[in-house]
mmCIF file of C-alpha atoms in Angstrom:
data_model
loop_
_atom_site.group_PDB
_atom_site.id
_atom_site.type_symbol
_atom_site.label_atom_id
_atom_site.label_comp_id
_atom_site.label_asym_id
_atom_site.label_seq_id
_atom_site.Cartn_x
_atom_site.Cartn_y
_atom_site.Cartn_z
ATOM 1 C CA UNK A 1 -80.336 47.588 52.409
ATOM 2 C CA UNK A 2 -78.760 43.972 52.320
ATOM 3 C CA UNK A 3 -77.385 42.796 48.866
ATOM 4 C CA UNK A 4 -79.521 41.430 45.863
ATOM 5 C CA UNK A 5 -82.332 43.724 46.826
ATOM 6 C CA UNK A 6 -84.628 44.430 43.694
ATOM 7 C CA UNK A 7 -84.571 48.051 44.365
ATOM 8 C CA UNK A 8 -83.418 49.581 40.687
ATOM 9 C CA UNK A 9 -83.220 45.919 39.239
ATOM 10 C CA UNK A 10 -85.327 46.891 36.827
ATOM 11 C CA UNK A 11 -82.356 49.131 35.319
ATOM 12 C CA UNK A 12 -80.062 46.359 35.428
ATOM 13 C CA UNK A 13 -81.846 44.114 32.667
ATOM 14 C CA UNK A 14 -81.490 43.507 29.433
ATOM 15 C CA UNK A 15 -77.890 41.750 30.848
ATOM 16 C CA UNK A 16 -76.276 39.103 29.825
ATOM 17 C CA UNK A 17 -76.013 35.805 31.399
ATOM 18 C CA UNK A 18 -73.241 33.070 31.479
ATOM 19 C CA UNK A 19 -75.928 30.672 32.646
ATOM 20 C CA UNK A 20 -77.608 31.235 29.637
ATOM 21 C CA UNK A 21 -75.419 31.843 27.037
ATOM 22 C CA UNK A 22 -77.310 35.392 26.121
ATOM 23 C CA UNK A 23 -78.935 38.666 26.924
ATOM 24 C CA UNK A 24 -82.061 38.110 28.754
ATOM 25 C CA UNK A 25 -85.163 40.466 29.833
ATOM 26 C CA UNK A 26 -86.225 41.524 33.060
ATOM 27 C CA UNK A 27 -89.275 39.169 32.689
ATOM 28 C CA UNK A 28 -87.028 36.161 31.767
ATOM 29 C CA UNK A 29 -84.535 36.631 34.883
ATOM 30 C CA UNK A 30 -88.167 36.431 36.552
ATOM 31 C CA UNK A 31 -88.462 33.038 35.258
ATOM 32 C CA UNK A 32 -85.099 32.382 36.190
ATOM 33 C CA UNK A 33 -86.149 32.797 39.700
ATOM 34 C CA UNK A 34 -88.821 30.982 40.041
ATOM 35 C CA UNK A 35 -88.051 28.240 38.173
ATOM 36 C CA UNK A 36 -84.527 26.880 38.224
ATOM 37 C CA UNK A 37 -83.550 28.800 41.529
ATOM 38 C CA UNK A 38 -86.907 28.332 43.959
ATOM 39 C CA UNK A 39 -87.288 25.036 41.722
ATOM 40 C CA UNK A 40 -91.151 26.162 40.997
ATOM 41 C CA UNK A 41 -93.213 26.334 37.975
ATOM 42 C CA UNK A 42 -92.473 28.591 35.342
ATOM 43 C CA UNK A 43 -94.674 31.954 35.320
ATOM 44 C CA UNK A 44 -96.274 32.146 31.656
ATOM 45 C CA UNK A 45 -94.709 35.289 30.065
ATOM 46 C CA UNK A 46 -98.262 37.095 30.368
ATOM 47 C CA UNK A 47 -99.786 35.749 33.279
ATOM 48 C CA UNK A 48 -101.514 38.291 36.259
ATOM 49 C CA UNK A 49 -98.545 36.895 38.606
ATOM 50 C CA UNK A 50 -95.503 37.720 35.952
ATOM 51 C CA UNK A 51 -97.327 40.759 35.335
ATOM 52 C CA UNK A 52 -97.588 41.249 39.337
ATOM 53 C CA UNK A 53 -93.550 40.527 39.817
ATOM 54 C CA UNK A 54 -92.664 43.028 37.082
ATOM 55 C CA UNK A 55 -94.551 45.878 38.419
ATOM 56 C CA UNK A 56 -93.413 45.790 42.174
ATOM 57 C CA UNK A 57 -89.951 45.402 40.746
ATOM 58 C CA UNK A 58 -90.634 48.853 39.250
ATOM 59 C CA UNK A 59 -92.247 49.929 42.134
ATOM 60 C CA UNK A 60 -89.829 49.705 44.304
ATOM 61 C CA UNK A 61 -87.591 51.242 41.865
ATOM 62 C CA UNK A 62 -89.299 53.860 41.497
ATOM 63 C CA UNK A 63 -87.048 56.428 43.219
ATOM 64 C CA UNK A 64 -83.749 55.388 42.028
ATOM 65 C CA UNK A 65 -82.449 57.078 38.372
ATOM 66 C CA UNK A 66 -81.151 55.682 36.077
ATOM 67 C CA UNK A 67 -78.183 55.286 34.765
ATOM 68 C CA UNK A 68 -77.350 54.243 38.371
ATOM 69 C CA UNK A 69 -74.633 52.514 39.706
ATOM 70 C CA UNK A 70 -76.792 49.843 41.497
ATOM 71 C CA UNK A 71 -74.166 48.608 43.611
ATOM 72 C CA UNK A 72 -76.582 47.092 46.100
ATOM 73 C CA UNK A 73 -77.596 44.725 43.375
ATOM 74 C CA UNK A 74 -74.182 43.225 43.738
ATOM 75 C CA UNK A 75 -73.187 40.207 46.258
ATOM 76 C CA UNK A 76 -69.917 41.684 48.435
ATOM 77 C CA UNK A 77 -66.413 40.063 47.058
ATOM 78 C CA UNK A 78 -65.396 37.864 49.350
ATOM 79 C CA UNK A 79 -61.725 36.404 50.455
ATOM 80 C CA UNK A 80 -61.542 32.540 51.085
ATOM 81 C CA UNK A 81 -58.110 31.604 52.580
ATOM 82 C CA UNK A 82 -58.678 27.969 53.400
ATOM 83 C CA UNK A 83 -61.282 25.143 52.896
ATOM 84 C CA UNK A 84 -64.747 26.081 54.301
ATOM 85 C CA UNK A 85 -65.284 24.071 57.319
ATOM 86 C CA UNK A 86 -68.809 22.150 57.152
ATOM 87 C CA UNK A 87 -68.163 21.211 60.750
ATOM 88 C CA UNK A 88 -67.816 24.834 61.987
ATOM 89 C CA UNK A 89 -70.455 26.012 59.624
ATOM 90 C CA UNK A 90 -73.431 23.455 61.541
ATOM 91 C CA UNK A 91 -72.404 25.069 64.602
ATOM 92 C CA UNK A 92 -73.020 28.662 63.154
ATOM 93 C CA UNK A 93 -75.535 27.735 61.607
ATOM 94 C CA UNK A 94 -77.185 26.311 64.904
ATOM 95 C CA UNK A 95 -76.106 28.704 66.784
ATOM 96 C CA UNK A 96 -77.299 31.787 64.288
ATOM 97 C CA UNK A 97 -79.633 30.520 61.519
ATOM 98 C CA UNK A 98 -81.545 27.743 62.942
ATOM 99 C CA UNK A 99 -83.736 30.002 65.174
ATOM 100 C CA UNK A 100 -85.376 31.424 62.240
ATOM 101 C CA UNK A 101 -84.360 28.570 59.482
ATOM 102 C CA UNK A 102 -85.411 25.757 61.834
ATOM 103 C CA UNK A 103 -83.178 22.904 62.933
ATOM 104 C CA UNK A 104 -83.390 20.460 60.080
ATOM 105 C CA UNK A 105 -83.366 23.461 57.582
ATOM 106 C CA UNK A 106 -86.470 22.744 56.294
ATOM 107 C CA UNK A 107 -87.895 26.359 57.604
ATOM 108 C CA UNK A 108 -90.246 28.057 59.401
ATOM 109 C CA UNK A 109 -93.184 30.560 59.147
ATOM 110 C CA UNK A 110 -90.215 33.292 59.304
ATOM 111 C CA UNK A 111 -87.824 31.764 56.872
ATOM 112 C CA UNK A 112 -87.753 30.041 54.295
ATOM 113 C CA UNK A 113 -86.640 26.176 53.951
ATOM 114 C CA UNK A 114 -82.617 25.289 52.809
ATOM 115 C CA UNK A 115 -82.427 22.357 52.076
ATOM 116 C CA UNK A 116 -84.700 19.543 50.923
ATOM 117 C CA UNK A 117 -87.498 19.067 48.435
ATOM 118 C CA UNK A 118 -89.023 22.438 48.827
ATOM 119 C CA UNK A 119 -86.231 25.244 48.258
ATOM 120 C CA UNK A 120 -84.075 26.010 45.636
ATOM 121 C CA UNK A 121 -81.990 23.343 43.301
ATOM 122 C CA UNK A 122 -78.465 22.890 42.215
ATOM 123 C CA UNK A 123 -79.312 24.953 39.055
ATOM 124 C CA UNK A 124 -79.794 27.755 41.807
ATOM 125 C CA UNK A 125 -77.009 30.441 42.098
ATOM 126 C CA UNK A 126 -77.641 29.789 45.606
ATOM 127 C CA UNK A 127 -76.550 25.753 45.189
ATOM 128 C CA UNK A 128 -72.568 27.527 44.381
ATOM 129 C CA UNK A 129 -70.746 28.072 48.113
ATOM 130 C CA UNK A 130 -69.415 30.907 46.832
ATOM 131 C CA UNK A 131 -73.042 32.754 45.868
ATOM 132 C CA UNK A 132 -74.861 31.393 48.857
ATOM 133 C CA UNK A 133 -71.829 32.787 50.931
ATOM 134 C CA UNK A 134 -71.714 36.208 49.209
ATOM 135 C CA UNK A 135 -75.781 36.264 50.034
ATOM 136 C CA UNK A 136 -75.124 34.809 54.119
ATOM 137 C CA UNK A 137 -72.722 37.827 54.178
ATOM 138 C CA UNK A 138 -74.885 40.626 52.497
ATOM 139 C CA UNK A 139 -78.054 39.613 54.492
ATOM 140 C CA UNK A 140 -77.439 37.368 57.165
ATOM 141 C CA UNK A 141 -78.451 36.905 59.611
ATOM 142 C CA UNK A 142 -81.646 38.925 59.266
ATOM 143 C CA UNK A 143 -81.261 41.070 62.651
ATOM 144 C CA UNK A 144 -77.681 41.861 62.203
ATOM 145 C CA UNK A 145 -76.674 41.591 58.488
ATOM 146 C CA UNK A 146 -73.274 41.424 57.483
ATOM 147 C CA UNK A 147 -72.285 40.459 60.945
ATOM 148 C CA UNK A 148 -70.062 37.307 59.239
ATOM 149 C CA UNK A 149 -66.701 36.888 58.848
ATOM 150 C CA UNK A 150 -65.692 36.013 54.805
ATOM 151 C CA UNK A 151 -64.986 32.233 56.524
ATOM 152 C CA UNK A 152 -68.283 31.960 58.580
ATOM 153 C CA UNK A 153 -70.157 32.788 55.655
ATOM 154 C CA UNK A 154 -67.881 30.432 53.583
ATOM 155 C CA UNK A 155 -68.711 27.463 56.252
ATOM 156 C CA UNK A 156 -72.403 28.213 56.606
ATOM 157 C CA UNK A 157 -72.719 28.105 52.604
ATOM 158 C CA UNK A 158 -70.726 24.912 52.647
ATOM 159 C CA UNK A 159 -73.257 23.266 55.923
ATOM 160 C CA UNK A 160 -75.932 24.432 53.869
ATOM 161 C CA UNK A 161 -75.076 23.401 50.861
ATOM 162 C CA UNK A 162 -73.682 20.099 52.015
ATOM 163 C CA UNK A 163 -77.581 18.862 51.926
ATOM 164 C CA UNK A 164 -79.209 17.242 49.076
ATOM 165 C CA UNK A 165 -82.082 19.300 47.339
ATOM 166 C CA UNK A 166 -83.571 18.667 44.067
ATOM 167 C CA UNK A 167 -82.424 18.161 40.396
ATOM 168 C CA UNK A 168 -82.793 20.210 37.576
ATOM 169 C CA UNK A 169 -82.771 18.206 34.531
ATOM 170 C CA UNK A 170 -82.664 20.926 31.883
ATOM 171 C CA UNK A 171 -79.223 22.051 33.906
ATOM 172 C CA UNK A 172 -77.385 20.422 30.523
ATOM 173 C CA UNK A 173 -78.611 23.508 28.413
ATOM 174 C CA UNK A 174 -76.885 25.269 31.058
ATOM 175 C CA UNK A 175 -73.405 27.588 30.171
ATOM 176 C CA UNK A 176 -73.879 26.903 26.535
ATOM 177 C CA UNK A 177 -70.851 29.333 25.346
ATOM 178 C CA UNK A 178 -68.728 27.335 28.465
ATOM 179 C CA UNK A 179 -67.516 29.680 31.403
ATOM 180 C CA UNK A 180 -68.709 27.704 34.060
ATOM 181 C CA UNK A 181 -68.001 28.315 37.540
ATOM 182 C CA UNK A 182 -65.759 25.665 39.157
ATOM 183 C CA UNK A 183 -68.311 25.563 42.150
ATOM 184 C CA UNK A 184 -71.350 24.735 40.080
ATOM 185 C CA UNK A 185 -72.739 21.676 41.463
ATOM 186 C CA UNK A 186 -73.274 19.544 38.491
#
């Protein structure tokens, strides 16, 4: 099982969130999905699809107990001695991502796009090098996760992430308490 699985997420919420500046619901770190991180329209609270979301979540929960650990819900921790290298990271990512991604990133019928109008925003946790790199090295790439040195995943991240995508114009409600991340692209 690669990282940020929802197996057992449902025992992870009520959590707080930095992002947010408060303790937030399963059902509103839904929202925060959809919304701000796949930059689509938000789910209403009580809708068949929000309704849908929550109870696969506990489905495929279902045999995990709580209180448990729920490490798998965590990105790895990763090292970062130097700068990533956007240079090195299009050739990985051509080499290892692009198969499945597509060329220009802008996906496939296997994968989803990475870049561009249609995939997630810099409000995304997935817009920070150092989230998107933690994910690359949980997951990726899909036939042999975790496969990636701490730097490849570092420079893929940075390629990746190195392309515009779309706003978010409520990001200035974001990190209301402060604490932001220094890689937080706005």
């Amino acid at each position: 099982m690669g990282s940020g699985t929802y197996v057992g997420v449902i025992y992870a919420y009520p959590q707080y969130k930095a992002r947010i500046g408060r303790v937030i619901s399963l059902e509103e770190r839904i929202h925060e999905c959809v919304e701000p991180s796949l930059n689509g329209k938000a789910l209403p609270p009580q809708s068949v699809a929000m309704k849908a979301i929550q109870v696969y979540i506990s489905w495929l929960s279902q045999h995990v107990s709580p209180p448990a650990e729920l490490t798998w819900l965590r990105f790895p921790a990763l090292s970062l001695k130097d700068q990533p290298d956007t240079n090195h990271g299009a050739r990985l990512f051509e080499r290892s991502c692009a198969g499945c991604h597509g060329a220009d990133g802008h996906g496939t019928e296997m994968a989803p796009p990475l870049w561009g109008p249609h995939f997630f925003n810099i409000a995304s946790g997935l817009a920070r090098v150092s989230q998107a790199a933690a994910f690359i090295k949980g997951n990726m790439p899909i036939t042999q996760p975790g496969t990636f040195s701490d730097a490849e995943a570092f420079d893929i991240a940075a390629f990746v992430n190195s392309h515009p995508r779309p706003d978010y114009p409520p990001k200035m409600l974001d990190y209301p308490k402060g604490g932001k991340p220094t890689d937080v692209p706005y």
